[in-house]
mmCIF file with all atom_site columns, C-alpha atoms in Angstrom:
data_model
loop_
_atom_site.group_PDB
_atom_site.id
_atom_site.type_symbol
_atom_site.label_atom_id
_atom_site.label_alt_id
_atom_site.label_comp_id
_atom_site.label_asym_id
_atom_site.label_entity_id
_atom_site.label_seq_id
_atom_site.pdbx_PDB_ins_code
_atom_site.Cartn_x
_atom_site.Cartn_y
_atom_site.Cartn_z
_atom_site.occupancy
_atom_site.B_iso_or_equiv
_atom_site.pdbx_formal_charge
_atom_site.auth_seq_id
_atom_site.auth_comp_id
_atom_site.auth_asym_id
_atom_site.auth_atom_id
_atom_site.pdbx_PDB_model_num
ATOM 1   C CA . UNK A 1 1   ? -6.937  8.613   7.711   1.00 48.00 ? 55  UNK A CA 1
ATOM 2   C CA . UNK A 1 2   ? -7.783  6.297   10.544  1.00 45.00 ? 56  UNK A CA 1
ATOM 3   C CA . UNK A 1 3   ? -11.272 5.413   9.492   1.00 45.00 ? 57  UNK A CA 1
ATOM 4   C CA . UNK A 1 4   ? -11.039 3.207   6.843   1.00 45.00 ? 58  UNK A CA 1
ATOM 5   C CA . UNK A 1 5   ? -12.554 -0.762  6.353   1.00 46.00 ? 59  UNK A CA 1
ATOM 6   C CA . UNK A 1 6   ? -10.622 -3.774  5.179   1.00 45.00 ? 60  UNK A CA 1
ATOM 7   C CA . UNK A 1 7   ? -12.803 -6.383  6.324   1.00 45.00 ? 61  UNK A CA 1
ATOM 8   C CA . UNK A 1 8   ? -11.932 -10.734 5.045   1.00 40.00 ? 62  UNK A CA 1
ATOM 9   C CA . UNK A 1 9   ? -13.290 -13.772 5.696   1.00 44.00 ? 63  UNK A CA 1
ATOM 10  C CA . UNK A 1 10  ? -9.775  -14.969 4.612   1.00 43.00 ? 64  UNK A CA 1
ATOM 11  C CA . UNK A 1 11  ? -7.550  -17.115 6.553   1.00 50.00 ? 65  UNK A CA 1
ATOM 12  C CA . UNK A 1 12  ? -3.829  -17.267 6.438   1.00 62.00 ? 66  UNK A CA 1
ATOM 13  C CA . UNK A 1 13  ? -1.452  -14.725 4.240   1.00 66.00 ? 67  UNK A CA 1
ATOM 14  C CA . UNK A 1 14  ? -2.264  -15.412 0.461   1.00 78.00 ? 68  UNK A CA 1
ATOM 15  C CA . UNK A 1 15  ? 0.624   -15.637 -1.874  1.00 85.00 ? 69  UNK A CA 1
ATOM 16  C CA . UNK A 1 16  ? 1.473   -12.445 -3.390  1.00 88.00 ? 70  UNK A CA 1
ATOM 17  C CA . UNK A 1 17  ? 2.347   -11.616 -6.502  1.00 91.00 ? 71  UNK A CA 1
ATOM 18  C CA . UNK A 1 18  ? 6.838   -10.325 -5.998  1.00 94.00 ? 72  UNK A CA 1
ATOM 19  C CA . UNK A 1 19  ? 6.274   -6.849  -8.159  1.00 94.00 ? 73  UNK A CA 1
ATOM 20  C CA . UNK A 1 20  ? 3.911   -6.179  -5.726  1.00 96.00 ? 74  UNK A CA 1
ATOM 21  C CA . UNK A 1 21  ? 5.521   -7.205  -2.596  1.00 95.00 ? 75  UNK A CA 1
ATOM 22  C CA . UNK A 1 22  ? 7.839   -4.839  -3.358  1.00 96.00 ? 76  UNK A CA 1
ATOM 23  C CA . UNK A 1 23  ? 5.736   -2.023  -4.332  1.00 97.00 ? 77  UNK A CA 1
ATOM 24  C CA . UNK A 1 24  ? 4.064   -2.497  -0.510  1.00 97.00 ? 78  UNK A CA 1
ATOM 25  C CA . UNK A 1 25  ? 7.155   -2.859  1.278   1.00 97.00 ? 79  UNK A CA 1
ATOM 26  C CA . UNK A 1 26  ? 8.440   0.261   -0.447  1.00 97.00 ? 80  UNK A CA 1
ATOM 27  C CA . UNK A 1 27  ? 5.782   2.648   0.101   1.00 98.00 ? 81  UNK A CA 1
ATOM 28  C CA . UNK A 1 28  ? 5.970   1.787   3.525   1.00 98.00 ? 82  UNK A CA 1
ATOM 29  C CA . UNK A 1 29  ? 9.253   2.062   4.395   1.00 97.00 ? 83  UNK A CA 1
ATOM 30  C CA . UNK A 1 30  ? 8.923   5.373   2.504   1.00 97.00 ? 84  UNK A CA 1
ATOM 31  C CA . UNK A 1 31  ? 6.174   5.931   4.979   1.00 97.00 ? 85  UNK A CA 1
ATOM 32  C CA . UNK A 1 32  ? 8.362   5.039   8.123   1.00 97.00 ? 86  UNK A CA 1
ATOM 33  C CA . UNK A 1 33  ? 10.657  7.022   7.090   1.00 97.00 ? 87  UNK A CA 1
ATOM 34  C CA . UNK A 1 34  ? 8.594   10.478  6.884   1.00 96.00 ? 88  UNK A CA 1
ATOM 35  C CA . UNK A 1 35  ? 7.122   9.631   9.920   1.00 96.00 ? 89  UNK A CA 1
ATOM 36  C CA . UNK A 1 36  ? 11.197  9.365   11.861  1.00 94.00 ? 90  UNK A CA 1
ATOM 37  C CA . UNK A 1 37  ? 11.708  12.150  10.012  1.00 94.00 ? 91  UNK A CA 1
ATOM 38  C CA . UNK A 1 38  ? 8.946   14.223  12.107  1.00 93.00 ? 92  UNK A CA 1
ATOM 39  C CA . UNK A 1 39  ? 6.747   14.209  8.859   1.00 94.00 ? 93  UNK A CA 1
ATOM 40  C CA . UNK A 1 40  ? 2.954   13.593  8.628   1.00 93.00 ? 94  UNK A CA 1
ATOM 41  C CA . UNK A 1 41  ? 2.188   10.584  6.152   1.00 95.00 ? 95  UNK A CA 1
ATOM 42  C CA . UNK A 1 42  ? -0.322  12.301  3.251   1.00 96.00 ? 96  UNK A CA 1
ATOM 43  C CA . UNK A 1 43  ? -2.117  9.094   1.834   1.00 97.00 ? 97  UNK A CA 1
ATOM 44  C CA . UNK A 1 44  ? -0.440  8.449   -1.533  1.00 98.00 ? 98  UNK A CA 1
ATOM 45  C CA . UNK A 1 45  ? -0.569  6.421   -4.144  1.00 98.00 ? 99  UNK A CA 1
ATOM 46  C CA . UNK A 1 46  ? 2.378   4.718   -6.102  1.00 98.00 ? 100 UNK A CA 1
ATOM 47  C CA . UNK A 1 47  ? 2.044   3.312   -9.735  1.00 97.00 ? 101 UNK A CA 1
ATOM 48  C CA . UNK A 1 48  ? 4.870   1.128   -11.265 1.00 96.00 ? 102 UNK A CA 1
ATOM 49  C CA . UNK A 1 49  ? 4.570   1.828   -15.207 1.00 94.00 ? 103 UNK A CA 1
ATOM 50  C CA . UNK A 1 50  ? 7.603   0.002   -16.685 1.00 90.00 ? 104 UNK A CA 1
ATOM 51  C CA . UNK A 1 51  ? 10.649  0.556   -14.280 1.00 90.00 ? 105 UNK A CA 1
ATOM 52  C CA . UNK A 1 52  ? 9.450   3.872   -13.185 1.00 94.00 ? 106 UNK A CA 1
ATOM 53  C CA . UNK A 1 53  ? 7.445   5.093   -9.978  1.00 96.00 ? 107 UNK A CA 1
ATOM 54  C CA . UNK A 1 54  ? 4.931   7.520   -9.640  1.00 96.00 ? 108 UNK A CA 1
ATOM 55  C CA . UNK A 1 55  ? 3.605   8.552   -6.328  1.00 97.00 ? 109 UNK A CA 1
ATOM 56  C CA . UNK A 1 56  ? 0.897   11.095  -6.188  1.00 96.00 ? 110 UNK A CA 1
ATOM 57  C CA . UNK A 1 57  ? -0.333  12.322  -3.012  1.00 97.00 ? 111 UNK A CA 1
ATOM 58  C CA . UNK A 1 58  ? -4.187  12.764  -1.524  1.00 97.00 ? 112 UNK A CA 1
ATOM 59  C CA . UNK A 1 59  ? -5.943  15.083  0.968   1.00 95.00 ? 113 UNK A CA 1
ATOM 60  C CA . UNK A 1 60  ? -9.067  15.823  1.831   1.00 94.00 ? 114 UNK A CA 1
ATOM 61  C CA . UNK A 1 61  ? -11.295 13.342  4.441   1.00 94.00 ? 115 UNK A CA 1
ATOM 62  C CA . UNK A 1 62  ? -10.996 10.011  4.481   1.00 92.00 ? 116 UNK A CA 1
ATOM 63  C CA . UNK A 1 63  ? -13.779 8.984   1.488   1.00 94.00 ? 117 UNK A CA 1
ATOM 64  C CA . UNK A 1 64  ? -11.856 11.850  -0.548  1.00 96.00 ? 118 UNK A CA 1
ATOM 65  C CA . UNK A 1 65  ? -8.639  10.579  -0.075  1.00 95.00 ? 119 UNK A CA 1
ATOM 66  C CA . UNK A 1 66  ? -9.383  6.924   -0.924  1.00 95.00 ? 120 UNK A CA 1
ATOM 67  C CA . UNK A 1 67  ? -12.089 8.286   -3.934  1.00 96.00 ? 121 UNK A CA 1
ATOM 68  C CA . UNK A 1 68  ? -8.749  10.058  -5.397  1.00 96.00 ? 122 UNK A CA 1
ATOM 69  C CA . UNK A 1 69  ? -6.736  7.469   -4.779  1.00 96.00 ? 123 UNK A CA 1
ATOM 70  C CA . UNK A 1 70  ? -9.362  4.816   -6.911  1.00 96.00 ? 124 UNK A CA 1
ATOM 71  C CA . UNK A 1 71  ? -9.592  7.499   -9.403  1.00 96.00 ? 125 UNK A CA 1
ATOM 72  C CA . UNK A 1 72  ? -5.366  7.810   -10.105 1.00 96.00 ? 126 UNK A CA 1
ATOM 73  C CA . UNK A 1 73  ? -4.996  4.016   -10.075 1.00 96.00 ? 127 UNK A CA 1
ATOM 74  C CA . UNK A 1 74  ? -8.316  3.336   -12.867 1.00 95.00 ? 128 UNK A CA 1
ATOM 75  C CA . UNK A 1 75  ? -6.786  6.574   -14.798 1.00 93.00 ? 129 UNK A CA 1
ATOM 76  C CA . UNK A 1 76  ? -3.329  4.798   -15.295 1.00 92.00 ? 130 UNK A CA 1
ATOM 77  C CA . UNK A 1 77  ? -2.188  2.990   -18.562 1.00 91.00 ? 131 UNK A CA 1
ATOM 78  C CA . UNK A 1 78  ? 0.392   0.337   -18.263 1.00 92.00 ? 132 UNK A CA 1
ATOM 79  C CA . UNK A 1 79  ? 0.405   -0.075  -14.522 1.00 95.00 ? 133 UNK A CA 1
ATOM 80  C CA . UNK A 1 80  ? 1.959   -2.954  -13.247 1.00 95.00 ? 134 UNK A CA 1
ATOM 81  C CA . UNK A 1 81  ? 0.967   -2.927  -9.907  1.00 96.00 ? 135 UNK A CA 1
ATOM 82  C CA . UNK A 1 82  ? 0.077   0.124   -6.885  1.00 98.00 ? 136 UNK A CA 1
ATOM 83  C CA . UNK A 1 83  ? 0.306   0.775   -3.463  1.00 98.00 ? 137 UNK A CA 1
ATOM 84  C CA . UNK A 1 84  ? -2.166  2.877   -1.197  1.00 98.00 ? 138 UNK A CA 1
ATOM 85  C CA . UNK A 1 85  ? -0.143  4.204   1.436   1.00 98.00 ? 139 UNK A CA 1
ATOM 86  C CA . UNK A 1 86  ? -1.586  6.304   4.435   1.00 97.00 ? 140 UNK A CA 1
ATOM 87  C CA . UNK A 1 87  ? -1.536  6.215   8.157   1.00 96.00 ? 141 UNK A CA 1
ATOM 88  C CA . UNK A 1 88  ? -4.368  4.367   10.045  1.00 95.00 ? 142 UNK A CA 1
ATOM 89  C CA . UNK A 1 89  ? -5.105  1.491   12.370  1.00 93.00 ? 143 UNK A CA 1
ATOM 90  C CA . UNK A 1 90  ? -6.101  -1.965  12.638  1.00 92.00 ? 144 UNK A CA 1
ATOM 91  C CA . UNK A 1 91  ? -8.578  -3.391  15.044  1.00 88.00 ? 145 UNK A CA 1
ATOM 92  C CA . UNK A 1 92  ? -7.140  -6.760  17.436  1.00 84.00 ? 146 UNK A CA 1
ATOM 93  C CA . UNK A 1 93  ? -8.123  -7.949  19.816  1.00 87.00 ? 147 UNK A CA 1
ATOM 94  C CA . UNK A 1 94  ? -6.119  -5.997  22.222  1.00 86.00 ? 148 UNK A CA 1
ATOM 95  C CA . UNK A 1 95  ? -7.934  -3.142  20.772  1.00 89.00 ? 149 UNK A CA 1
ATOM 96  C CA . UNK A 1 96  ? -6.697  -0.226  18.302  1.00 92.00 ? 150 UNK A CA 1
ATOM 97  C CA . UNK A 1 97  ? -3.099  -0.687  16.952  1.00 93.00 ? 151 UNK A CA 1
ATOM 98  C CA . UNK A 1 98  ? -1.177  2.347   15.059  1.00 96.00 ? 152 UNK A CA 1
ATOM 99  C CA . UNK A 1 99  ? -0.252  1.298   12.278  1.00 97.00 ? 153 UNK A CA 1
ATOM 100 C CA . UNK A 1 100 ? 1.316   2.280   8.339   1.00 97.00 ? 154 UNK A CA 1
ATOM 101 C CA . UNK A 1 101 ? -0.922  0.447   5.979   1.00 97.00 ? 155 UNK A CA 1
ATOM 102 C CA . UNK A 1 102 ? -0.521  0.074   2.343   1.00 97.00 ? 156 UNK A CA 1
ATOM 103 C CA . UNK A 1 103 ? -3.102  -1.516  0.468   1.00 97.00 ? 157 UNK A CA 1
ATOM 104 C CA . UNK A 1 104 ? -2.757  -2.754  -2.817  1.00 97.00 ? 158 UNK A CA 1
ATOM 105 C CA . UNK A 1 105 ? -2.831  -4.988  -6.329  1.00 97.00 ? 159 UNK A CA 1
ATOM 106 C CA . UNK A 1 106 ? -1.936  -5.677  -10.158 1.00 96.00 ? 160 UNK A CA 1
ATOM 107 C CA . UNK A 1 107 ? -4.327  -5.906  -12.800 1.00 96.00 ? 161 UNK A CA 1
ATOM 108 C CA . UNK A 1 108 ? -6.878  -8.530  -13.385 1.00 92.00 ? 162 UNK A CA 1
ATOM 109 C CA . UNK A 1 109 ? -6.681  -9.920  -10.012 1.00 94.00 ? 163 UNK A CA 1
ATOM 110 C CA . UNK A 1 110 ? -10.043 -10.160 -8.568  1.00 94.00 ? 164 UNK A CA 1
ATOM 111 C CA . UNK A 1 111 ? -9.526  -8.471  -4.544  1.00 95.00 ? 165 UNK A CA 1
ATOM 112 C CA . UNK A 1 112 ? -6.222  -6.587  -4.192  1.00 96.00 ? 166 UNK A CA 1
ATOM 113 C CA . UNK A 1 113 ? -4.311  -6.993  -0.290  1.00 96.00 ? 167 UNK A CA 1
ATOM 114 C CA . UNK A 1 114 ? -3.308  -4.656  2.755   1.00 96.00 ? 168 UNK A CA 1
ATOM 115 C CA . UNK A 1 115 ? -0.617  -5.076  4.447   1.00 96.00 ? 169 UNK A CA 1
ATOM 116 C CA . UNK A 1 116 ? 0.127   -2.815  7.513   1.00 96.00 ? 170 UNK A CA 1
ATOM 117 C CA . UNK A 1 117 ? 3.648   -1.682  9.656   1.00 97.00 ? 171 UNK A CA 1
ATOM 118 C CA . UNK A 1 118 ? 2.572   -1.747  13.220  1.00 96.00 ? 172 UNK A CA 1
ATOM 119 C CA . UNK A 1 119 ? 4.201   1.517   15.812  1.00 96.00 ? 173 UNK A CA 1
ATOM 120 C CA . UNK A 1 120 ? 3.643   2.453   18.835  1.00 94.00 ? 174 UNK A CA 1
ATOM 121 C CA . UNK A 1 121 ? 3.656   6.537   19.671  1.00 91.00 ? 175 UNK A CA 1
ATOM 122 C CA . UNK A 1 122 ? 3.150   6.680   22.921  1.00 89.00 ? 176 UNK A CA 1
ATOM 123 C CA . UNK A 1 123 ? 6.851   7.209   24.251  1.00 85.00 ? 177 UNK A CA 1
ATOM 124 C CA . UNK A 1 124 ? 9.215   9.918   23.322  1.00 87.00 ? 178 UNK A CA 1
ATOM 125 C CA . UNK A 1 125 ? 9.999   7.929   19.549  1.00 90.00 ? 179 UNK A CA 1
ATOM 126 C CA . UNK A 1 126 ? 7.527   5.715   17.674  1.00 94.00 ? 180 UNK A CA 1
ATOM 127 C CA . UNK A 1 127 ? 9.070   2.308   18.146  1.00 95.00 ? 181 UNK A CA 1
ATOM 128 C CA . UNK A 1 128 ? 7.489   0.386   14.920  1.00 96.00 ? 182 UNK A CA 1
ATOM 129 C CA . UNK A 1 129 ? 7.429   -3.148  14.772  1.00 95.00 ? 183 UNK A CA 1
ATOM 130 C CA . UNK A 1 130 ? 10.467  -5.531  12.762  1.00 94.00 ? 184 UNK A CA 1
ATOM 131 C CA . UNK A 1 131 ? 8.355   -6.891  10.643  1.00 94.00 ? 185 UNK A CA 1
ATOM 132 C CA . UNK A 1 132 ? 5.301   -6.236  8.112   1.00 94.00 ? 186 UNK A CA 1
ATOM 133 C CA . UNK A 1 133 ? 2.183   -7.716  8.542   1.00 93.00 ? 187 UNK A CA 1
ATOM 134 C CA . UNK A 1 134 ? -0.813  -8.631  6.319   1.00 93.00 ? 188 UNK A CA 1
ATOM 135 C CA . UNK A 1 135 ? -3.738  -7.341  7.142   1.00 93.00 ? 189 UNK A CA 1
ATOM 136 C CA . UNK A 1 136 ? -6.767  -8.830  4.656   1.00 92.00 ? 190 UNK A CA 1
ATOM 137 C CA . UNK A 1 137 ? -7.850  -8.086  0.931   1.00 94.00 ? 191 UNK A CA 1
ATOM 138 C CA . UNK A 1 138 ? -8.713  -5.061  -0.254  1.00 95.00 ? 192 UNK A CA 1
ATOM 139 C CA . UNK A 1 139 ? -10.038 -3.910  -3.193  1.00 95.00 ? 193 UNK A CA 1
ATOM 140 C CA . UNK A 1 140 ? -8.242  -3.874  -6.394  1.00 97.00 ? 194 UNK A CA 1
ATOM 141 C CA . UNK A 1 141 ? -8.014  -0.460  -8.124  1.00 97.00 ? 195 UNK A CA 1
ATOM 142 C CA . UNK A 1 142 ? -6.370  -2.392  -10.852 1.00 96.00 ? 196 UNK A CA 1
ATOM 143 C CA . UNK A 1 143 ? -9.163  -5.293  -11.209 1.00 95.00 ? 197 UNK A CA 1
ATOM 144 C CA . UNK A 1 144 ? -10.824 -4.403  -15.088 1.00 93.00 ? 198 UNK A CA 1
ATOM 145 C CA . UNK A 1 145 ? -7.262  -3.864  -16.168 1.00 92.00 ? 199 UNK A CA 1
ATOM 146 C CA . UNK A 1 146 ? -5.214  -6.200  -18.538 1.00 88.00 ? 200 UNK A CA 1
ATOM 147 C CA . UNK A 1 147 ? -2.329  -7.621  -17.037 1.00 85.00 ? 201 UNK A CA 1
ATOM 148 C CA . UNK A 1 148 ? 0.782   -5.980  -18.544 1.00 75.00 ? 202 UNK A CA 1
ATOM 149 C CA . UNK A 1 149 ? 4.164   -7.793  -19.509 1.00 73.00 ? 203 UNK A CA 1
ATOM 150 C CA . UNK A 1 150 ? 6.754   -7.885  -17.402 1.00 65.00 ? 204 UNK A CA 1
ATOM 151 C CA . UNK A 1 151 ? 9.774   -5.663  -18.854 1.00 62.00 ? 205 UNK A CA 1
ATOM 152 C CA . UNK A 1 152 ? 12.704  -8.677  -19.252 1.00 57.00 ? 206 UNK A CA 1
ATOM 153 C CA . UNK A 1 153 ? 16.364  -6.423  -20.221 1.00 56.00 ? 207 UNK A CA 1
ATOM 154 C CA . UNK A 1 154 ? 18.351  -8.055  -22.723 1.00 53.00 ? 208 UNK A CA 1
ATOM 155 C CA . UNK A 1 155 ? 21.919  -8.518  -21.081 1.00 52.00 ? 209 UNK A CA 1
ATOM 156 C CA . UNK A 1 156 ? 23.691  -8.448  -24.114 1.00 49.00 ? 210 UNK A CA 1
ATOM 157 C CA . UNK A 1 157 ? 25.970  -5.806  -24.817 1.00 46.00 ? 211 UNK A CA 1
#
């Protein structure tokens, strides 16, 4: 799923919602593990509903995967955050760079965010960068949803 464009005029890295940041990092780590195990990274969504994460894969062309992910997320009730993860590339001043990309958002926010983990697959083993990088603003499939209150656990016994 390499031909998806995410563009932004935003300068700098925005402050990310902590729940969204954790979910984005989690899906990138999962995709990285799949690649390290020699598996393909089929585009997938991860929805955080309550304390549970529900994943769904999306097959087809880039447009079909994107539409399927959007439909899945928009149809979810009670989602606190989502991430849409895929293997793609980032256009840089040094040319195209392979990356695991995760786009995500939270209910009620106008824009989502795209982050990525660059890697080099030209050698015998895939070499991943150390840090996930901010890419740009992205569509937010939960923009029209009302924010869901955080779950507060009772520590009393």
